[in-house]
PDB file of C-alpha atoms in Angstrom:
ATOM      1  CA  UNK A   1     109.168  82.087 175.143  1.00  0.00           C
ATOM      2  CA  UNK A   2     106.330  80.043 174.257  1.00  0.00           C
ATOM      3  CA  UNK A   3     105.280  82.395 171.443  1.00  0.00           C
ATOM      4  CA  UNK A   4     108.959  82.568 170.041  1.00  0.00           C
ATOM      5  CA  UNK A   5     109.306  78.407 170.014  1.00  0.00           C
ATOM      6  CA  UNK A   6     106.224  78.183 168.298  1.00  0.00           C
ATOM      7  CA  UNK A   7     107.189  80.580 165.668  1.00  0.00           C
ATOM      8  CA  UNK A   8     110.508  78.726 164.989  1.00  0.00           C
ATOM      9  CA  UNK A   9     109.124  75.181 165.338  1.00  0.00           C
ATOM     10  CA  UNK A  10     106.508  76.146 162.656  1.00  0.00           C
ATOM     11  CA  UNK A  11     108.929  77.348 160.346  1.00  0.00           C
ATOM     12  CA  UNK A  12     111.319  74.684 160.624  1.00  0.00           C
ATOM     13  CA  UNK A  13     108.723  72.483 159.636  1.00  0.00           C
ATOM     14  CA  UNK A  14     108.047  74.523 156.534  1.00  0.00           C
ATOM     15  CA  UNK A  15     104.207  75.750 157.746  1.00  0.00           C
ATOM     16  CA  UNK A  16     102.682  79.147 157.059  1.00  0.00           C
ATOM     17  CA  UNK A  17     100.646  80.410 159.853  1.00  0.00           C
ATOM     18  CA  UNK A  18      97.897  79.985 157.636  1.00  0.00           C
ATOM     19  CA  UNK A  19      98.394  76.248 157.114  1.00  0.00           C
ATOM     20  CA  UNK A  20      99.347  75.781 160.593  1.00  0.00           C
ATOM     21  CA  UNK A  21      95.742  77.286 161.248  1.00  0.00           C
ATOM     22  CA  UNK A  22      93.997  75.064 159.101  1.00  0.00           C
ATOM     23  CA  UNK A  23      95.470  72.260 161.282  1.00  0.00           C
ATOM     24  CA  UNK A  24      94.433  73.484 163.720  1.00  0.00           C
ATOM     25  CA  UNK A  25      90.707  74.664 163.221  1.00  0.00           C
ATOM     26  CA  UNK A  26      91.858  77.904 164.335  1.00  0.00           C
ATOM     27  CA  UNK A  27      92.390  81.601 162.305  1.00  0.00           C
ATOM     28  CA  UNK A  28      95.273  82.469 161.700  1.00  0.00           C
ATOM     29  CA  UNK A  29      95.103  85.428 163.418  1.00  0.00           C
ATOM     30  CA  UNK A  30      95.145  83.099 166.488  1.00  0.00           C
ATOM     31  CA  UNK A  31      98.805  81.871 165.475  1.00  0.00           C
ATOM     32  CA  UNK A  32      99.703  85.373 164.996  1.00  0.00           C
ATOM     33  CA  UNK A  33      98.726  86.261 168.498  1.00  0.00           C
ATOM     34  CA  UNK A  34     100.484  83.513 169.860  1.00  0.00           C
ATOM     35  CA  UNK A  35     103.838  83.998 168.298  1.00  0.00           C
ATOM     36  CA  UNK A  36     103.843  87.617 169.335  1.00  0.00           C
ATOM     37  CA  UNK A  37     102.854  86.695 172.712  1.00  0.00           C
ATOM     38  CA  UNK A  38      99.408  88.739 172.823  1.00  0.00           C
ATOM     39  CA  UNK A  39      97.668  85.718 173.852  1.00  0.00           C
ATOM     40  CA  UNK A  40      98.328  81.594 174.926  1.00  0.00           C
ATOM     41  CA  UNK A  41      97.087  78.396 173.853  1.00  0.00           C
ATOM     42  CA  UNK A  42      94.664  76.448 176.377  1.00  0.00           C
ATOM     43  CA  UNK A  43      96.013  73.054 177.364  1.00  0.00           C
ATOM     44  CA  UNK A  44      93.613  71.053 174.549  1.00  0.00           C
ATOM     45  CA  UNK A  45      95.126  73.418 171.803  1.00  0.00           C
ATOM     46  CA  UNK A  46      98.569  73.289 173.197  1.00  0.00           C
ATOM     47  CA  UNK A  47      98.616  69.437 173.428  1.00  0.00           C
ATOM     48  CA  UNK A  48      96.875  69.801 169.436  1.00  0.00           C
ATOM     49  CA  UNK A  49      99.422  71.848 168.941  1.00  0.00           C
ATOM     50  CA  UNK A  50     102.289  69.581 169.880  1.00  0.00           C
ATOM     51  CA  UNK A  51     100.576  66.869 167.884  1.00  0.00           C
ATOM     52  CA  UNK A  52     100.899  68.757 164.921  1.00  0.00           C
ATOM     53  CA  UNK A  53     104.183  70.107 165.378  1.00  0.00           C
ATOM     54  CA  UNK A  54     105.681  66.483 165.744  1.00  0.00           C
ATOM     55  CA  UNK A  55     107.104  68.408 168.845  1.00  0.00           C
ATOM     56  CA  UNK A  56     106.634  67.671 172.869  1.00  0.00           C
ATOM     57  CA  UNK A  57     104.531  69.826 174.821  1.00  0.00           C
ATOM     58  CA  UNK A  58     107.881  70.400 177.142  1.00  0.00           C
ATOM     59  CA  UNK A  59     109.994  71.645 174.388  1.00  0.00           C
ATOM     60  CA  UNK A  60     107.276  73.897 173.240  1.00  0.00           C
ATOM     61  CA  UNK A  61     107.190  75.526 176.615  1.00  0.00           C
ATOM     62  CA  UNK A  62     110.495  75.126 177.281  1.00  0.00           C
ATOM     63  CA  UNK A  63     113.259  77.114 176.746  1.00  0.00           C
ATOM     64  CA  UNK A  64     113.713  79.138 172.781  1.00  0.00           C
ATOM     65  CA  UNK A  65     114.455  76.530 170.118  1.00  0.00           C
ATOM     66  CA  UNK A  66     117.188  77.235 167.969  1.00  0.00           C
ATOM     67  CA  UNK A  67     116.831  75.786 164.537  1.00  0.00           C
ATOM     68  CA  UNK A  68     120.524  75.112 163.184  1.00  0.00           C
ATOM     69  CA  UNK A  69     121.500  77.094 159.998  1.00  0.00           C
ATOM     70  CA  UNK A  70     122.999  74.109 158.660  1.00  0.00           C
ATOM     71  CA  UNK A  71     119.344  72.342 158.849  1.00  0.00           C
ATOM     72  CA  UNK A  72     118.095  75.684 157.026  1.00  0.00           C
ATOM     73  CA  UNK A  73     120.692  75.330 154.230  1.00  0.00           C
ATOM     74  CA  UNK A  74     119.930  71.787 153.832  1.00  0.00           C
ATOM     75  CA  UNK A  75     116.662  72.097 153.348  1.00  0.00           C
ATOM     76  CA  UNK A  76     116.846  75.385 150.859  1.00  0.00           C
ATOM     77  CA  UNK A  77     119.493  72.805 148.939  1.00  0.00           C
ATOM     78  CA  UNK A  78     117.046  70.007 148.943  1.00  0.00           C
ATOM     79  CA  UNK A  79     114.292  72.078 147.849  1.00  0.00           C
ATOM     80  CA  UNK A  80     116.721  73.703 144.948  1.00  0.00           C
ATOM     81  CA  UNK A  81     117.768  70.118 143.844  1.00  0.00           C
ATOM     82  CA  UNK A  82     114.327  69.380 142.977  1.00  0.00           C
ATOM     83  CA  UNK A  83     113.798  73.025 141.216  1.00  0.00           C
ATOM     84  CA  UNK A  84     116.966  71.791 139.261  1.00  0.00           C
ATOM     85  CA  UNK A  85     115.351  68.745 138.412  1.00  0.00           C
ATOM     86  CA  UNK A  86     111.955  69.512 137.236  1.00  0.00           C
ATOM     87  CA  UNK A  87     113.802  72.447 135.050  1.00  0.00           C
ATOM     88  CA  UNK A  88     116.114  70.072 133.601  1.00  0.00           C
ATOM     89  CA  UNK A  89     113.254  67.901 132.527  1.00  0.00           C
ATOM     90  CA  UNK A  90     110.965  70.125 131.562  1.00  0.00           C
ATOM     91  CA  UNK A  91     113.550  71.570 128.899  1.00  0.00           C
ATOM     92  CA  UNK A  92     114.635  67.980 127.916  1.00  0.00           C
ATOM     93  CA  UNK A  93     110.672  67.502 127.336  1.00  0.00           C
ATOM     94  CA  UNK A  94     110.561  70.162 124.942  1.00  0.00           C
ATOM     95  CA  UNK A  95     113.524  69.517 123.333  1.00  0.00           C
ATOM     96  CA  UNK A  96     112.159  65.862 122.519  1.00  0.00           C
ATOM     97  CA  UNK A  97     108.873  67.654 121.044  1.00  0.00           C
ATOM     98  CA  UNK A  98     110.376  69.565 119.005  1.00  0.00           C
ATOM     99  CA  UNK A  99     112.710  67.121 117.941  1.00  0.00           C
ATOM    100  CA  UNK A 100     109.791  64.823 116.693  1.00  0.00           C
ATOM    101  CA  UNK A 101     107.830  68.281 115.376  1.00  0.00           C
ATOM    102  CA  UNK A 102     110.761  68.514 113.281  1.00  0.00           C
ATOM    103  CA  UNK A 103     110.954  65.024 112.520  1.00  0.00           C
ATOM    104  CA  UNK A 104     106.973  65.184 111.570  1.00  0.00           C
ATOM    105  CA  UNK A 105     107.588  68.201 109.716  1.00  0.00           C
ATOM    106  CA  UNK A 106     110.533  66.392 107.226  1.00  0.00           C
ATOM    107  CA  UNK A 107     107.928  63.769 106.299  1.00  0.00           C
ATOM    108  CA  UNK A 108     105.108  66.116 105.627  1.00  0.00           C
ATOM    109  CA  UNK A 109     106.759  68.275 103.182  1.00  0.00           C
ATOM    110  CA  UNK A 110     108.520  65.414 101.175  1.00  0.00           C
ATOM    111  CA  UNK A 111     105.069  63.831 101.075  1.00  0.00           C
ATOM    112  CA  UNK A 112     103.167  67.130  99.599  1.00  0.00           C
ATOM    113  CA  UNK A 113     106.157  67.659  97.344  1.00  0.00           C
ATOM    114  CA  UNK A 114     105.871  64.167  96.708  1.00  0.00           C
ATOM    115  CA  UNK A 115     102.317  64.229  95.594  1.00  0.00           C
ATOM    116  CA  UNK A 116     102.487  67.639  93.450  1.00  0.00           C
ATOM    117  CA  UNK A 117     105.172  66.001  91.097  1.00  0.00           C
ATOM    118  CA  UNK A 118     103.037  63.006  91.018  1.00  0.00           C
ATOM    119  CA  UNK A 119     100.187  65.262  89.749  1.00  0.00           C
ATOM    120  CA  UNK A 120     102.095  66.970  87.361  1.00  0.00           C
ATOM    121  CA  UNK A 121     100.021  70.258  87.538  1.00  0.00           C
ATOM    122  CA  UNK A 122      96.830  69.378  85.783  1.00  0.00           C
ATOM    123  CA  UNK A 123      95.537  72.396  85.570  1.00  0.00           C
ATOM    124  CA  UNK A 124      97.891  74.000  82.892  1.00  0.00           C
ATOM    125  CA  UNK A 125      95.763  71.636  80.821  1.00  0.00           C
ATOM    126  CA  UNK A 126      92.641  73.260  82.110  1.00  0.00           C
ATOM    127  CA  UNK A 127      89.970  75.542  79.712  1.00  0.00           C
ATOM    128  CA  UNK A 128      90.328  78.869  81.406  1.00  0.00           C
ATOM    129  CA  UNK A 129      87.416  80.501  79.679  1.00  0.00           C
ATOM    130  CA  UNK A 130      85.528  79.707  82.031  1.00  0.00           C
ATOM    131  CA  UNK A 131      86.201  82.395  85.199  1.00  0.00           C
ATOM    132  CA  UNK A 132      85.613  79.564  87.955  1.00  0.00           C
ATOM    133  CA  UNK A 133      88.050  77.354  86.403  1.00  0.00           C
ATOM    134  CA  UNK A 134      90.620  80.245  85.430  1.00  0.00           C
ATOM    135  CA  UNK A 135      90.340  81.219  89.658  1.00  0.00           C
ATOM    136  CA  UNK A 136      91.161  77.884  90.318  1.00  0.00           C
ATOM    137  CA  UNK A 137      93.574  77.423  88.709  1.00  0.00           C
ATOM    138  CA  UNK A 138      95.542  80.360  89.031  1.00  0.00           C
ATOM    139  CA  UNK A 139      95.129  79.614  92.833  1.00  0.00           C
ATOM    140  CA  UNK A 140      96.558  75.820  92.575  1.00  0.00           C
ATOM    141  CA  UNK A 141      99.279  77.438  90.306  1.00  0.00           C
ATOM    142  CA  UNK A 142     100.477  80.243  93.120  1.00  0.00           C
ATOM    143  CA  UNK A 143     100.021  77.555  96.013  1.00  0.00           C
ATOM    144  CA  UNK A 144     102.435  75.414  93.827  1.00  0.00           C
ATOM    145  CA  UNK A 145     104.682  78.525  93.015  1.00  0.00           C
ATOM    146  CA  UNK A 146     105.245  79.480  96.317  1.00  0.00           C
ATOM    147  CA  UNK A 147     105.219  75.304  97.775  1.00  0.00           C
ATOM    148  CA  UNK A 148     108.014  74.934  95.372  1.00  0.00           C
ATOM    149  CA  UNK A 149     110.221  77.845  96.487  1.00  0.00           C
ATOM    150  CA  UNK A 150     109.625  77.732 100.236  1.00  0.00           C
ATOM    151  CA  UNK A 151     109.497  73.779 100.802  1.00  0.00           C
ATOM    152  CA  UNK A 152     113.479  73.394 100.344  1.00  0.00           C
ATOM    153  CA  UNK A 153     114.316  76.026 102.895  1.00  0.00           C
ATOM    154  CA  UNK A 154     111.595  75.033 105.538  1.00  0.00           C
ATOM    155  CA  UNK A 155     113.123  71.247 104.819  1.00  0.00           C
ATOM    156  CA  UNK A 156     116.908  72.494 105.010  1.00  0.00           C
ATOM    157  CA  UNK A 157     115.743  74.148 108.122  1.00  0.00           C
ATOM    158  CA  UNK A 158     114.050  71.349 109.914  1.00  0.00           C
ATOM    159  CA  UNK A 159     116.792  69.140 109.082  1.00  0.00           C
ATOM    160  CA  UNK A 160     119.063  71.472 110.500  1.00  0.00           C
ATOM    161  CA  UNK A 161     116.584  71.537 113.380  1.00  0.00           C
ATOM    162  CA  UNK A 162     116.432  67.463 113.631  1.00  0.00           C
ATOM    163  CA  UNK A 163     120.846  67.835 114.180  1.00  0.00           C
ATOM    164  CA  UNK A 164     120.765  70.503 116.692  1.00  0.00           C
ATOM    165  CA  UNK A 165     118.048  68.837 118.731  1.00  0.00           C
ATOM    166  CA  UNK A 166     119.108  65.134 118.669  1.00  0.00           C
ATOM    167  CA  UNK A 167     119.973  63.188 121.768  1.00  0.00           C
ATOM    168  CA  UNK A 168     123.665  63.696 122.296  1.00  0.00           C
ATOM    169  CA  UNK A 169     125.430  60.679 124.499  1.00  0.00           C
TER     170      UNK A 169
END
């Protein structure tokens, strides 16, 4: 009896028989023999035991408790709530990152596209005799090739991005 109300008591209050041992400056082996009845408590470790079960000595030793399975499915809904919760914000978190990643994104390739027109691609005026100056070049010309072809679809696609990932009221 006493082994069986400790078991439930501890498990309505949502302890492992590890944590319970903790409390208890006792192994958990200890609670294990208790709940199966292999061995009892003293009267210090009961009255301990009590204390930290928020439960009275009587009702421990008393007769079996019988935790309601209306108290069980409250608590299982209370504990899903805040699952619920913390998922829901987590994913509105991201959403707002990658809203402003977007957003961050927009600006940065208008401003490089910005600042290659406003250079005007000096180095088609370049002396390319020389072989450092022709490998330069021919690198700022392919980096401006292939800016200049994939900068409008990476910009359609962010903006695109920015619409699906807006706050909607």
């Amino acid at each position: 009896m006493l082994g069986e109300n400790i078991k439930t008591i501890r498990k309505s209050k949502g302890l492992s028989q590890q944590e319970l041992a903790v409390k208890l400056d006792v192994v958990r082996q200890t609670i294990s023999k208790w709940e199966q009845g292999l061995s009892v408590p003293d009267s210090d470790m009961l009255i301990s035991l009590s204390e930290v079960l928020e439960t009275p000595v009587s009702t421990l030793l008393g007769v079996n408790v019988v935790v309601s399975e209306a108290e069980d499915l409250k608590a299982i809904c209370a504990k899903l709530e805040v699952i619920n919760l913390q998922l829901a914000q987590r994913k509105t978190t991201r959403k707002r990152i990658l809203h402003w990643f977007l957003i961050l994104s927009c600006v940065v390739l208008v401003s490089a596209f910005a600042f290659l027109v406003s250079l005007e691609s000096p180095y088609l005026n370049w002396d390319y005799s020389d072989p450092e100056t022709a490998v330069l070049g021919v690198a700022f010309h392919s980096f401006e090739w292939l800016f200049v072809r994939t900068a409008p679809i990476l910009l359609i696609g962010a903006i695109i991005g920015i619409f699906l990932t807006r706050k909607k009221e």
